[in-house]
mmCIF file of N, CA and C in Angstrom:
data_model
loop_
_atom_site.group_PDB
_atom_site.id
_atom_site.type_symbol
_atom_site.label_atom_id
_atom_site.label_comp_id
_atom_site.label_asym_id
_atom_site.label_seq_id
_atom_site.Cartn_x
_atom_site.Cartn_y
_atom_site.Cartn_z
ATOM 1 N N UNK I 7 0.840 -1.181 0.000
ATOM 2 C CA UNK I 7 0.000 0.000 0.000
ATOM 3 C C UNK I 7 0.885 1.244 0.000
ATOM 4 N N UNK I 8 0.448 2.239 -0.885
ATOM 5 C CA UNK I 8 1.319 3.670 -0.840
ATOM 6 C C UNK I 8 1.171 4.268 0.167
ATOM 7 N N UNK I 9 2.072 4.821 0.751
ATOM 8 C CA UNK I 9 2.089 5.912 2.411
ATOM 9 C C UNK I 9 3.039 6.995 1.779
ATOM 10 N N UNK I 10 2.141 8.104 2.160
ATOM 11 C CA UNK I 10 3.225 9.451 1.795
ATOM 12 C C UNK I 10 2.961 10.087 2.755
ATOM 13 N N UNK I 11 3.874 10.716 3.701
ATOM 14 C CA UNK I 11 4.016 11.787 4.816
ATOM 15 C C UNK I 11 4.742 12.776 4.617
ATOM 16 N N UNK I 12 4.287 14.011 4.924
ATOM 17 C CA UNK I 12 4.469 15.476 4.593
ATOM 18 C C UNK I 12 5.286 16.071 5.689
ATOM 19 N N UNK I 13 6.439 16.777 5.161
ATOM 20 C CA UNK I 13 6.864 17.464 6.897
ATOM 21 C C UNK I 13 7.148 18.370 6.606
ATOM 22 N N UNK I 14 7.331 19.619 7.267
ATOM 23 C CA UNK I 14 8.386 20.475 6.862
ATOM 24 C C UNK I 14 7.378 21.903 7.109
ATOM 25 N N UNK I 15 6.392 21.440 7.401
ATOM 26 C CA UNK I 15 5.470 22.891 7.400
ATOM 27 C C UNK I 15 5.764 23.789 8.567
ATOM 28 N N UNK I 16 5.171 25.189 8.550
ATOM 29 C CA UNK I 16 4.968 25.762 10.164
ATOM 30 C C UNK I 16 4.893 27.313 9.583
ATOM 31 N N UNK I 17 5.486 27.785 10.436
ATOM 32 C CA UNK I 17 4.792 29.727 10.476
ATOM 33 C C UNK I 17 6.322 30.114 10.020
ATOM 34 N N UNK I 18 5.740 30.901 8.746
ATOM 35 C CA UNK I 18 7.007 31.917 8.170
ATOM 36 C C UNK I 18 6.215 32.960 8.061
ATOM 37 N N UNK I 19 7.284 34.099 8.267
ATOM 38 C CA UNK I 19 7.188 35.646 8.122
ATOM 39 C C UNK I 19 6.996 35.786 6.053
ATOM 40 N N UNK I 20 6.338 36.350 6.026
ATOM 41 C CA UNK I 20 6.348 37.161 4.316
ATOM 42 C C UNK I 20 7.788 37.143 3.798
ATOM 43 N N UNK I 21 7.655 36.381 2.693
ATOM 44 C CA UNK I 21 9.143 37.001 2.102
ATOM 45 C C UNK I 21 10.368 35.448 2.388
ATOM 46 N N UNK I 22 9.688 34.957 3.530
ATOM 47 C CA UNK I 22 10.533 33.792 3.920
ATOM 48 C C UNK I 22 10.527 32.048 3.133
ATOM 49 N N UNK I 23 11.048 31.505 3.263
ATOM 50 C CA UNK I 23 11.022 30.037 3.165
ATOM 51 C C UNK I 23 11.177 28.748 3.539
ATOM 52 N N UNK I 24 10.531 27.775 2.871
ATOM 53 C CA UNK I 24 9.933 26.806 3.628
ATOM 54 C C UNK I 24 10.384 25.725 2.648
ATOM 55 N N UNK I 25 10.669 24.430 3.221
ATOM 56 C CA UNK I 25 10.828 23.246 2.239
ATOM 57 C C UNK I 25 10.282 21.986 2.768
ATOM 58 N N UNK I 26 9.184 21.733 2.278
ATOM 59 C CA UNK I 26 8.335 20.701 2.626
ATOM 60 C C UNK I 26 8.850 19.239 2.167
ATOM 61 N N UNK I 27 8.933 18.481 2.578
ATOM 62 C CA UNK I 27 9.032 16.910 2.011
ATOM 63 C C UNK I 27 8.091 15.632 1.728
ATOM 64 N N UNK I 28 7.867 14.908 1.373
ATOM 65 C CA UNK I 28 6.653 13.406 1.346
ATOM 66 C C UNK I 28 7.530 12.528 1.077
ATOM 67 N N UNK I 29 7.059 12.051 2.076
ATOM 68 C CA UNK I 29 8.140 11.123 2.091
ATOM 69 C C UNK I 29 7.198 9.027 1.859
ATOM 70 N N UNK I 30 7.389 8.582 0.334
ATOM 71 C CA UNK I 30 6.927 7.740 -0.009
ATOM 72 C C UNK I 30 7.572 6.636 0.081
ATOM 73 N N UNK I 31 6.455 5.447 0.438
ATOM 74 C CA UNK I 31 6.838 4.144 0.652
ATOM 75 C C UNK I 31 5.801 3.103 0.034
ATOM 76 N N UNK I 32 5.824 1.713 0.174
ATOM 77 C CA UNK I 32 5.094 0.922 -0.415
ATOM 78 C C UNK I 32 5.131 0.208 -1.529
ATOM 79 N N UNK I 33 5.504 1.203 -2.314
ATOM 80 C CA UNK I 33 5.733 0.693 -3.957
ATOM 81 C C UNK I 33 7.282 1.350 -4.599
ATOM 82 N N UNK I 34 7.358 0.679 -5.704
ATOM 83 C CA UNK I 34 8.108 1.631 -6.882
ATOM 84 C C UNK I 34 7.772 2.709 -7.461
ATOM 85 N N UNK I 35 8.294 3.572 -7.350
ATOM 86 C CA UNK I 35 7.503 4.704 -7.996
ATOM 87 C C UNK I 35 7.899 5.172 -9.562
ATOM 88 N N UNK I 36 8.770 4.677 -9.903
ATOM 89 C CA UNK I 36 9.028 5.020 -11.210
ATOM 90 C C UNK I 36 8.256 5.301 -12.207
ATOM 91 N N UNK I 37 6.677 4.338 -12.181
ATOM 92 C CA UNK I 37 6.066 5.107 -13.693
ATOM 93 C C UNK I 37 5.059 6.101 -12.998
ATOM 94 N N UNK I 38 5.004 6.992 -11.796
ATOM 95 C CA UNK I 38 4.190 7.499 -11.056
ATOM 96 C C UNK I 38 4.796 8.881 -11.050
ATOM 97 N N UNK I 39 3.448 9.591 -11.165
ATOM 98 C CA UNK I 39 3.627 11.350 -11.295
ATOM 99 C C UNK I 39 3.604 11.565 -9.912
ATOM 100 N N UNK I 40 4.172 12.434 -9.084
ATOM 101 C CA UNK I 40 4.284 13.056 -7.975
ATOM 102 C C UNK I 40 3.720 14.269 -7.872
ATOM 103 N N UNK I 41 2.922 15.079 -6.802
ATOM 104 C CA UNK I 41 2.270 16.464 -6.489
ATOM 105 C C UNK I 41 2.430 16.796 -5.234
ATOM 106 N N UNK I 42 1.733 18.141 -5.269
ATOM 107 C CA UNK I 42 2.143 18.703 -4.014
ATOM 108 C C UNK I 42 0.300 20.111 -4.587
ATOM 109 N N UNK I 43 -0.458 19.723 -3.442
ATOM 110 C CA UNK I 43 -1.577 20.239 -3.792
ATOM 111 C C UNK I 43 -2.016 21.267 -2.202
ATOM 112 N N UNK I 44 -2.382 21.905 -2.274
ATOM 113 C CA UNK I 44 -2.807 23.128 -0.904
ATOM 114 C C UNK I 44 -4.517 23.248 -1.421
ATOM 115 N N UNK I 45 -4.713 23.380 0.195
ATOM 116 C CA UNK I 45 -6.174 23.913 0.598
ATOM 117 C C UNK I 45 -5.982 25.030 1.340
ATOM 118 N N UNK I 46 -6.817 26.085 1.040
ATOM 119 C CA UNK I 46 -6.614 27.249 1.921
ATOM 120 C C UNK I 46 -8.140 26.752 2.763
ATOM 121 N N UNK I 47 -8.757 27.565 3.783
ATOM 122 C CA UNK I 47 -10.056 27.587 4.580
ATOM 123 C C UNK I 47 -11.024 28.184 3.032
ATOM 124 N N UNK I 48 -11.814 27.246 3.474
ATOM 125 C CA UNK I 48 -13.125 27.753 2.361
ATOM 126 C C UNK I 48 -12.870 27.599 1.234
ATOM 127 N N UNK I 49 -11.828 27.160 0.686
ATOM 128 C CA UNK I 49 -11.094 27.016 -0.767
ATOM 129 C C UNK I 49 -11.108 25.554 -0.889
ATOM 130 N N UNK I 50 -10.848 25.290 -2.561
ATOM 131 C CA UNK I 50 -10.911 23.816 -2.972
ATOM 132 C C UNK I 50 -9.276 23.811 -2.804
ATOM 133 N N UNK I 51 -9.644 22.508 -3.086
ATOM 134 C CA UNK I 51 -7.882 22.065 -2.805
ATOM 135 C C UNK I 51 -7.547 22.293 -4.414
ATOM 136 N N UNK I 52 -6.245 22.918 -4.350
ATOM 137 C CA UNK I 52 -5.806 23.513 -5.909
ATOM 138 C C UNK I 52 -3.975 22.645 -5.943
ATOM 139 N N UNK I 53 -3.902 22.155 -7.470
ATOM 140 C CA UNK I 53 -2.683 22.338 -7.850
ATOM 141 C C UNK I 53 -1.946 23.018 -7.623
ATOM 142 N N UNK I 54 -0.389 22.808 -7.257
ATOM 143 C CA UNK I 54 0.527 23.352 -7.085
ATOM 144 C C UNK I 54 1.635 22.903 -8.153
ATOM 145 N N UNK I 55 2.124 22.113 -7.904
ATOM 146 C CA UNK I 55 3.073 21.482 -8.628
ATOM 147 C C UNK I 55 3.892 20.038 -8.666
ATOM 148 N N UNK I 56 3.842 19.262 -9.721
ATOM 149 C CA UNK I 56 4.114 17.881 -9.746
ATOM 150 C C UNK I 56 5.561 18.102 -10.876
ATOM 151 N N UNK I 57 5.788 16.645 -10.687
ATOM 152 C CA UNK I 57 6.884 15.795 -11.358
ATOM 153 C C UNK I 57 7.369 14.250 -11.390
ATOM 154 N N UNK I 58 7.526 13.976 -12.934
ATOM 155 C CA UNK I 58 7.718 12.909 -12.886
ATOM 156 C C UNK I 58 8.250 11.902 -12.415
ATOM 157 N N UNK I 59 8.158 10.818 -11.852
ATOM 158 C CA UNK I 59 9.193 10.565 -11.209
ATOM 159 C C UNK I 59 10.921 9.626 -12.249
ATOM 160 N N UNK I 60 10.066 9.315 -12.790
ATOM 161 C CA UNK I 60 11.431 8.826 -14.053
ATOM 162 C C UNK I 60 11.142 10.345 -14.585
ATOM 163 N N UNK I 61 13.002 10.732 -14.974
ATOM 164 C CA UNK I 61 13.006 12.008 -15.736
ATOM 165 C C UNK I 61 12.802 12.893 -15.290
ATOM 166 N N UNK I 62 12.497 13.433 -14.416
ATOM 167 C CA UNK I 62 12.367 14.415 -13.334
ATOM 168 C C UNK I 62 11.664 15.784 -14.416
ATOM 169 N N UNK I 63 10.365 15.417 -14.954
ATOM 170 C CA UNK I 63 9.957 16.747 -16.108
ATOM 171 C C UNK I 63 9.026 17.370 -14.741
ATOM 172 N N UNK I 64 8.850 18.607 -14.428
ATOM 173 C CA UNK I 64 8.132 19.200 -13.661
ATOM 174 C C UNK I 64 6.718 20.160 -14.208
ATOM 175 N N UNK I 65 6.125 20.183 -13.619
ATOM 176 C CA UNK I 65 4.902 21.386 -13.697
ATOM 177 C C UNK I 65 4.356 22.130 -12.604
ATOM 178 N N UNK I 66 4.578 23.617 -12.974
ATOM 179 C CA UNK I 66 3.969 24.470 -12.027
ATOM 180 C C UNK I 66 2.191 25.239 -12.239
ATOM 181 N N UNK I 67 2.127 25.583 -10.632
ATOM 182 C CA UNK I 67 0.870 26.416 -11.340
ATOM 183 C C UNK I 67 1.148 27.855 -11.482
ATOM 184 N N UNK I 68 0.395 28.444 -12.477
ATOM 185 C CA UNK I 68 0.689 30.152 -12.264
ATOM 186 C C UNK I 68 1.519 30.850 -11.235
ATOM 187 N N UNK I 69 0.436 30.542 -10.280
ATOM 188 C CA UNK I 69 0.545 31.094 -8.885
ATOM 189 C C UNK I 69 1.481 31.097 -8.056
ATOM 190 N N UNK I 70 2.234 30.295 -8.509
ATOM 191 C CA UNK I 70 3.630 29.997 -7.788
ATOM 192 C C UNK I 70 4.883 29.794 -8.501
ATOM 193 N N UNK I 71 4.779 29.645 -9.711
ATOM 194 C CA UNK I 71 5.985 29.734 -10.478
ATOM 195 C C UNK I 71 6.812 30.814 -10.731
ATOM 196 N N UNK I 72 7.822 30.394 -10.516
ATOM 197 C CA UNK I 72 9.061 31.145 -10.406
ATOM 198 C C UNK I 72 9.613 30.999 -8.619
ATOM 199 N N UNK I 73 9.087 30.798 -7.888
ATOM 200 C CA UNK I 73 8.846 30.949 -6.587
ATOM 201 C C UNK I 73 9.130 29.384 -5.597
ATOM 202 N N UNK I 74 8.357 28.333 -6.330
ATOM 203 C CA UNK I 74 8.814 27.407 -5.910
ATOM 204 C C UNK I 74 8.751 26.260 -6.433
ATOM 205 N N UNK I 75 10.028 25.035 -6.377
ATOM 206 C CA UNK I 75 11.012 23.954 -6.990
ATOM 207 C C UNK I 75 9.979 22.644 -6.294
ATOM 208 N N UNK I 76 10.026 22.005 -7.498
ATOM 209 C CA UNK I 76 9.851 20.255 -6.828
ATOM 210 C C UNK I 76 10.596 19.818 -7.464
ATOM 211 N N UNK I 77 11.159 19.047 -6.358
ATOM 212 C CA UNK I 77 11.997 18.000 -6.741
ATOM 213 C C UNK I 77 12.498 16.305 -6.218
ATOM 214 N N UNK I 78 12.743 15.421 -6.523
ATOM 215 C CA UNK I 78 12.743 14.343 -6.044
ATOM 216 C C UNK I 78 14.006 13.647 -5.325
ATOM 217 N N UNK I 79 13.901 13.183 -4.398
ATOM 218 C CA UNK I 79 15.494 12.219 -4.381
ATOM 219 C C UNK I 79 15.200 10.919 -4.366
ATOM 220 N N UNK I 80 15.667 10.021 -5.488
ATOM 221 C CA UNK I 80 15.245 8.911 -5.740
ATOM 222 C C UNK I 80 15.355 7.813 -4.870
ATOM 223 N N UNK I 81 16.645 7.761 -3.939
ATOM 224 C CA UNK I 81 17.731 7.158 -2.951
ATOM 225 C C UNK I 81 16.902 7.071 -1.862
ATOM 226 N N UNK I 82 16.140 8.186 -1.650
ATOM 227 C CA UNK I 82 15.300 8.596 0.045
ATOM 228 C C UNK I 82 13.717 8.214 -0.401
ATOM 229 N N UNK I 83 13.421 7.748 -1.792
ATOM 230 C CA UNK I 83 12.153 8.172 -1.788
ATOM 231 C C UNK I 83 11.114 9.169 -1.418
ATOM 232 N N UNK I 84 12.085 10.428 -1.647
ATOM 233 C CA UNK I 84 11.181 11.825 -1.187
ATOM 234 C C UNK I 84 11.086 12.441 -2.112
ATOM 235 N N UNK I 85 10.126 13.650 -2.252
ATOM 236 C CA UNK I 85 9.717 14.696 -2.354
ATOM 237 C C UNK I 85 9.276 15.660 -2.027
ATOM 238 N N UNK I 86 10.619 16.710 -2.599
ATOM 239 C CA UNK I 86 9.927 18.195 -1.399
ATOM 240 C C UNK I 86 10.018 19.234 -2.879
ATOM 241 N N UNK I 87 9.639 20.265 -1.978
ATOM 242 C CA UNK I 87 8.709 21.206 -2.358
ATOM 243 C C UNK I 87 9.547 22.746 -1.562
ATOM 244 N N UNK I 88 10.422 23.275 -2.077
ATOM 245 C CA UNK I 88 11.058 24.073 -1.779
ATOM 246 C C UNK I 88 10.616 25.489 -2.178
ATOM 247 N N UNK I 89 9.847 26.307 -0.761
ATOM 248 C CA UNK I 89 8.920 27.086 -1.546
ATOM 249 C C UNK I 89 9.631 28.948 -1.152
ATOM 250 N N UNK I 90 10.066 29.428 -1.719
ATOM 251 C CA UNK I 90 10.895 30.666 -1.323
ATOM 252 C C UNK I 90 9.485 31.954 -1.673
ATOM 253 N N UNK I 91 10.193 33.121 -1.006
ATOM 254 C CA UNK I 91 9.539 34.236 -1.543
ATOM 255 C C UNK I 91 7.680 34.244 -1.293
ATOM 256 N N UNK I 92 7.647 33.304 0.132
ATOM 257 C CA UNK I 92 5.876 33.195 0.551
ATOM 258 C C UNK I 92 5.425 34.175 1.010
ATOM 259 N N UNK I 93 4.460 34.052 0.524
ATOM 260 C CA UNK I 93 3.354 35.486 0.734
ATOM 261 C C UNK I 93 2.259 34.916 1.570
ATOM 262 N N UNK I 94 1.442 36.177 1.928
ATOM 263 C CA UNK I 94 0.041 35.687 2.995
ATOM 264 C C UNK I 94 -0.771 34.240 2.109
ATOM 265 N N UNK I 95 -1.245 34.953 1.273
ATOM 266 C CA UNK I 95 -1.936 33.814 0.525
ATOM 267 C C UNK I 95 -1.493 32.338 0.349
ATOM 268 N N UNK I 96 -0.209 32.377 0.541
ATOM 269 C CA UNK I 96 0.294 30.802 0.205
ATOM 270 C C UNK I 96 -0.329 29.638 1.528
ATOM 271 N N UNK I 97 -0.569 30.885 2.151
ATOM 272 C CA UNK I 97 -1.199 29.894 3.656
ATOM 273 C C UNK I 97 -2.177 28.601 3.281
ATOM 274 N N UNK I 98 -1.868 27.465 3.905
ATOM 275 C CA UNK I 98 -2.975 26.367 3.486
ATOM 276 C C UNK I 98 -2.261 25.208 4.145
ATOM 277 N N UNK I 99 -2.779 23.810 4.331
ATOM 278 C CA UNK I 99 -2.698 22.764 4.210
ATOM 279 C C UNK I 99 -1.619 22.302 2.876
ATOM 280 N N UNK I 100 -1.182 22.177 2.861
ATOM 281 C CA UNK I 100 -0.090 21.616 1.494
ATOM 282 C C UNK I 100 -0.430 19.856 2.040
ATOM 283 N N UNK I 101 -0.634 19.236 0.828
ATOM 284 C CA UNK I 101 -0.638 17.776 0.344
ATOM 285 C C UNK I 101 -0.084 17.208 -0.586
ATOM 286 N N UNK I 102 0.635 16.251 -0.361
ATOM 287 C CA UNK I 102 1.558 15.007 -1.097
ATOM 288 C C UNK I 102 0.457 14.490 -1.898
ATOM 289 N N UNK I 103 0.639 14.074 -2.721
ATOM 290 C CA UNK I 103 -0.122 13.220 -3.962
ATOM 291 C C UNK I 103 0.331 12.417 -4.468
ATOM 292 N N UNK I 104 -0.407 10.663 -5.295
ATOM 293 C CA UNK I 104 0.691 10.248 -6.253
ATOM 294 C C UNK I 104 -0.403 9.521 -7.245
ATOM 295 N N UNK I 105 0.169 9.590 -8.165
ATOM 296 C CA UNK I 105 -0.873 8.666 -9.507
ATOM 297 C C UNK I 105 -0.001 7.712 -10.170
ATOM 298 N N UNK I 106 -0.708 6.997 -10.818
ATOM 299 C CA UNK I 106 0.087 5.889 -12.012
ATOM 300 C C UNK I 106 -0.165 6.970 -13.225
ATOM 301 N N UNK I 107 1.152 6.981 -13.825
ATOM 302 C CA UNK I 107 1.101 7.685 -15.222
ATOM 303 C C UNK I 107 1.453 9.025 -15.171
ATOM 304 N N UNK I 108 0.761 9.569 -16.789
ATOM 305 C CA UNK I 108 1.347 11.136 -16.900
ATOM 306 C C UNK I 108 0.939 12.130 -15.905
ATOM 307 N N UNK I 109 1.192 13.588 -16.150
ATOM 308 C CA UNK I 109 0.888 14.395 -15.001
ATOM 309 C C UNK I 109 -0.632 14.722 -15.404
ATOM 310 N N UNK I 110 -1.384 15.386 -14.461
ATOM 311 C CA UNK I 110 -2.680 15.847 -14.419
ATOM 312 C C UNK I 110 -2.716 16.882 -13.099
ATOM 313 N N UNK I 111 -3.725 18.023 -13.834
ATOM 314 C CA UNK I 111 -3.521 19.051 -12.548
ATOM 315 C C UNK I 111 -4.959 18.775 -11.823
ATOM 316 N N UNK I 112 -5.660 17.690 -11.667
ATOM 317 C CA UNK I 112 -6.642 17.390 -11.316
ATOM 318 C C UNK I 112 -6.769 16.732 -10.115
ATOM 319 N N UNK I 113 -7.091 17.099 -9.012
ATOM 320 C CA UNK I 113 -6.965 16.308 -7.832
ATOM 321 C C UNK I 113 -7.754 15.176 -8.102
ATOM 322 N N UNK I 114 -8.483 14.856 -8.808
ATOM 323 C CA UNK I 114 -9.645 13.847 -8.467
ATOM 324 C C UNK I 114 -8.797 12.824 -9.464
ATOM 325 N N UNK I 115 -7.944 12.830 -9.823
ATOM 326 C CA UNK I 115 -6.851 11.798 -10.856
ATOM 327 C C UNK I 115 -6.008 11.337 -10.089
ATOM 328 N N UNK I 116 -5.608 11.823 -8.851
ATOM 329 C CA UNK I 116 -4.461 11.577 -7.735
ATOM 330 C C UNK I 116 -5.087 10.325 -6.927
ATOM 331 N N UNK I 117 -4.687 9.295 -6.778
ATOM 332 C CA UNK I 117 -4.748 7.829 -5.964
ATOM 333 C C UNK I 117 -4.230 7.681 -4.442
ATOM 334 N N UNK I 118 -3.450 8.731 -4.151
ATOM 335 C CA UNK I 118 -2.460 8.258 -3.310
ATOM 336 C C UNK I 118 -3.014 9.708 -2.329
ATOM 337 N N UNK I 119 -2.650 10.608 -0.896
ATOM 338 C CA UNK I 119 -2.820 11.035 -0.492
ATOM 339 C C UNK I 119 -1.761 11.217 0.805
ATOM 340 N N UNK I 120 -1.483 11.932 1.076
ATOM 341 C CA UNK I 120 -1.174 12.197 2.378
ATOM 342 C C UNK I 120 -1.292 13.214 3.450
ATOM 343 N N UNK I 121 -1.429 13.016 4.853
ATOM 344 C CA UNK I 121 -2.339 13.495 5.452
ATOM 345 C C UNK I 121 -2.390 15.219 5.632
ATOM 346 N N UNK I 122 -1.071 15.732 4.847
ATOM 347 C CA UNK I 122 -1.114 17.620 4.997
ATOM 348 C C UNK I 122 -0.455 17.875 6.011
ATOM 349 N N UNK I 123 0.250 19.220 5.617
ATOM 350 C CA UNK I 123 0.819 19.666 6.683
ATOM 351 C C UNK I 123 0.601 21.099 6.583
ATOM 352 N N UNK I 124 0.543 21.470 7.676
ATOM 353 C CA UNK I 124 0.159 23.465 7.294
ATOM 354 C C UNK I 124 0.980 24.331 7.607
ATOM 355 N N UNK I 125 1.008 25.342 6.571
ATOM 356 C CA UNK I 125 2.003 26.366 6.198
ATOM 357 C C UNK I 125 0.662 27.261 6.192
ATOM 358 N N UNK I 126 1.676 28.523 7.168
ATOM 359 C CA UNK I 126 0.711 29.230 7.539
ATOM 360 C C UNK I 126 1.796 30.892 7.326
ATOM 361 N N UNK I 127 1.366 32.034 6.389
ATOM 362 C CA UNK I 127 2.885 32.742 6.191
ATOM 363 C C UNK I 127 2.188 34.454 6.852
ATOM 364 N N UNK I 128 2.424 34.846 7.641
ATOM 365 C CA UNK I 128 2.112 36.081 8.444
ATOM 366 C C UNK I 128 2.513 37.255 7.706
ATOM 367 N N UNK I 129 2.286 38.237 7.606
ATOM 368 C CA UNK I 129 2.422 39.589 7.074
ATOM 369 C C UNK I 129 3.286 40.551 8.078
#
């Protein structure tokens, strides 16, 4: 069974940064897309940004590109999420994700889950 656990969250000042991890077990992950998805309060849970795990091809959303990196270490079976330059809004729940196959910015395509961790960024 897939297990992904999230760490790395907590309270940054504006402007600061944060590097989240998921840390996956269970399977091989090689033909499996990797994500990293946030819920704010009252908000749907939205894309952030995934990558493949063979080939390391990435995708961001708008909203955060330029700003913050996913990336994998194959050795540790992790993935983090290295998020610089956070603003109020980035505040949310951040979630690990994983699927069989290509990428999709669709939460309801994601199989795998893990339980969130919250990043919360003060003004």
């Amino acid at each position: 069974q897939v297990q992904l656990v999230e760490s790395g969250g907590g309270l940054v000042q504006a402007g600061g940064s944060l590097r989240l991890s998921c840390a996956a077990s269970g399977r091989t992950f090689s033909g499996y897309t990797m994500a990293w998805f946030r819920q704010a309060p009252g908000k749907e849970r939205e894309f952030v940004a995934a990558i493949r795990w063979s080939g390391g091809i990435t995708y961001y959303a708008d909203s955060i590109k330029g700003r913050f990196t996913i990336s994998r270490d194959n050795a540790k079976n992790t993935v983090y999420l290295q998020m610089n330059s956070l603003k109020p809004e980035d505040t949310a729940v951040y979630y690990c994700a994983a699927r069989v196959g290509l990428y999709r910015d669709s939460r309801l395509r994601y199989d795998y889950w893990g339980q969130g961790t919250q990043v919360t960024v003060s003004s």
